[in-house]
Tab-separated table of C-alpha atoms in Angstrom:
chain	number	residue	atom	x	y	z
A	1	MET	CA	104.818	91.808	73.111
A	2	SER	CA	101.934	93.126	75.179
A	3	ARG	CA	102.519	94.613	78.612
A	4	GLY	CA	99.025	93.460	79.576
A	5	ILE	CA	95.653	95.135	79.830
A	6	CYS	CA	95.235	98.696	81.004
A	7	LEU	CA	91.805	99.642	82.287
A	8	VAL	CA	91.194	103.309	81.428
A	9	VAL	CA	88.450	104.905	83.543
A	10	GLU	CA	87.652	108.276	81.931
A	11	ASP	CA	84.287	109.838	81.062
A	12	ASP	CA	85.622	112.363	78.510
A	13	GLU	CA	85.853	110.492	75.185
A	14	ASP	CA	88.562	112.766	73.750
A	15	ILE	CA	90.801	112.361	76.796
A	16	ALA	CA	90.095	108.615	76.917
A	17	GLY	CA	91.148	108.417	73.268
A	18	LEU	CA	94.424	110.241	73.922
A	19	ILE	CA	95.217	108.095	76.970
A	20	SER	CA	94.350	104.940	75.016
A	21	LEU	CA	96.587	105.960	72.110
A	22	ILE	CA	99.557	106.599	74.397
A	23	LEU	CA	99.006	103.353	76.310
A	24	THR	CA	98.762	101.401	73.061
A	25	GLN	CA	102.051	102.985	71.912
A	26	GLU	CA	103.553	101.909	75.257
A	27	GLY	CA	102.550	98.300	74.576
A	28	PHE	CA	99.309	97.917	76.544
A	29	ASP	CA	96.024	96.441	75.402
A	30	VAL	CA	93.477	99.074	76.386
A	31	HIS	CA	89.981	98.578	77.766
A	32	ALA	CA	88.234	101.932	78.359
A	33	VAL	CA	85.116	102.609	80.425
A	34	GLY	CA	83.328	105.873	81.179
A	35	THR	CA	81.898	105.304	84.662
A	36	GLY	CA	83.014	104.126	88.057
A	37	MET	CA	80.417	101.354	88.130
A	38	ALA	CA	81.693	100.015	84.807
A	39	ALA	CA	85.241	100.026	86.204
A	40	LEU	CA	84.197	98.029	89.257
A	41	ARG	CA	82.226	95.603	87.083
A	42	GLU	CA	85.006	95.076	84.513
A	43	ALA	CA	88.201	95.119	86.608
A	44	PRO	CA	87.987	91.648	88.195
A	45	GLY	CA	87.600	89.844	84.854
A	46	LEU	CA	90.278	91.875	83.072
A	47	ASN	CA	93.105	91.232	85.534
A	48	PRO	CA	94.638	94.580	84.516
A	49	ALA	CA	98.377	95.235	84.571
A	50	LEU	CA	97.634	98.962	85.026
A	51	ILE	CA	94.613	101.162	85.755
A	52	THR	CA	94.248	104.858	84.946
A	53	LEU	CA	91.480	106.613	86.829
A	54	ASP	CA	89.813	110.003	86.498
A	55	LEU	CA	88.466	111.298	89.820
A	56	GLY	CA	85.644	113.373	88.281
A	57	LEU	CA	83.349	110.594	87.105
A	58	PRO	CA	79.630	111.092	86.445
A	59	ASP	CA	78.377	108.398	88.809
A	60	ILE	CA	80.763	107.861	91.745
A	61	ASP	CA	83.653	109.921	93.088
A	62	GLY	CA	86.937	108.542	91.812
A	63	LEU	CA	88.456	108.332	95.297
A	64	HIS	CA	85.773	105.801	96.273
A	65	ILE	CA	86.446	103.877	93.064
A	66	ALA	CA	90.184	103.878	93.826
A	67	GLN	CA	89.538	102.393	97.271
A	68	ASP	CA	87.218	99.727	95.843
A	69	LEU	CA	89.629	98.875	93.005
A	70	ARG	CA	92.455	98.538	95.507
A	71	LYS	CA	90.424	95.836	97.301
A	72	MET	CA	90.025	93.945	93.996
A	73	THR	CA	93.447	94.202	92.399
A	74	ALA	CA	97.065	94.991	93.167
A	75	ALA	CA	97.530	96.550	89.710
A	76	PRO	CA	99.313	99.917	89.727
A	77	LEU	CA	96.743	102.708	89.769
A	78	LEU	CA	97.487	106.039	88.090
A	79	ILE	CA	95.082	108.863	88.870
A	80	LEU	CA	94.642	111.336	85.989
A	81	THR	CA	92.516	114.267	87.129
A	82	ALA	CA	91.866	117.984	86.993
A	83	ARG	CA	92.083	118.055	90.808
A	84	ALA	CA	95.555	119.530	91.121
A	85	ALA	CA	95.719	120.623	94.774
A	86	VAL	CA	98.285	118.972	97.037
A	87	THR	CA	95.476	117.796	99.337
A	88	ASP	CA	93.799	116.079	96.365
A	89	GLN	CA	97.054	114.324	95.524
A	90	LEU	CA	97.478	113.183	99.133
A	91	ASP	CA	93.887	111.933	99.182
A	92	GLY	CA	94.500	110.006	95.963
A	93	MET	CA	97.651	108.387	97.279
A	94	SER	CA	95.852	107.524	100.541
A	95	ALA	CA	93.092	105.867	98.488
A	96	GLY	CA	95.660	103.491	97.005
A	97	ALA	CA	97.047	105.267	93.949
A	98	SER	CA	100.540	104.425	92.749
A	99	GLY	CA	100.853	107.733	90.909
A	100	TYR	CA	99.004	111.012	90.372
A	101	LEU	CA	99.037	113.235	87.296
A	102	ALA	CA	97.073	116.482	87.024
A	103	LYS	CA	95.260	117.470	83.823
A	104	PRO	CA	96.092	118.946	81.489
A	105	PHE	CA	99.183	116.799	81.037
A	106	ARG	CA	101.584	116.430	78.139
A	107	PRO	CA	101.873	113.030	76.442
A	108	HIS	CA	105.493	112.592	77.626
A	109	GLU	CA	104.366	113.220	81.232
A	110	LEU	CA	101.838	110.405	80.939
A	111	ARG	CA	104.455	108.094	79.386
A	112	ASP	CA	106.907	108.905	82.191
A	113	ALA	CA	104.276	108.285	84.885
A	114	ILE	CA	103.216	104.978	83.297
A	115	ASN	CA	106.777	103.726	83.003
A	116	GLN	CA	107.606	104.807	86.550
A	117	ILE	CA	104.757	102.875	88.176
A	118	CYS	CA	104.604	100.012	85.678
A	119	PRO	CA	108.110	99.344	84.312
A	120	ALA	CA	108.397	97.375	81.085
A	121	HIS	CA	109.898	93.931	81.510
A	122	SER	CA	112.805	93.205	79.236
């Protein structure tokens, strides 16, 4: 049974593929986009159960996208980024993130973060 749609916002195709694989294994239907504008365009129609968001996007800073997504949806938002400083994490949480995971991450760390902010219903 599907846990719903996860919107993956990641411009690196290899990383997006890894995230998508893990999310699919965790029971999500994955919809991946590579830009912030695409995320803002797609999110309302998808009604996502979870969103993963890279902060280093080619078009718009991910923190701005997080704030805009938060206005559109109450879906848990997991930031996955190379910005590992504590101040970056605080900024991400202030922008509406439910969780924050620095790259590079191990697959089990992503699974743990997903299941912490978006528990599976039994």
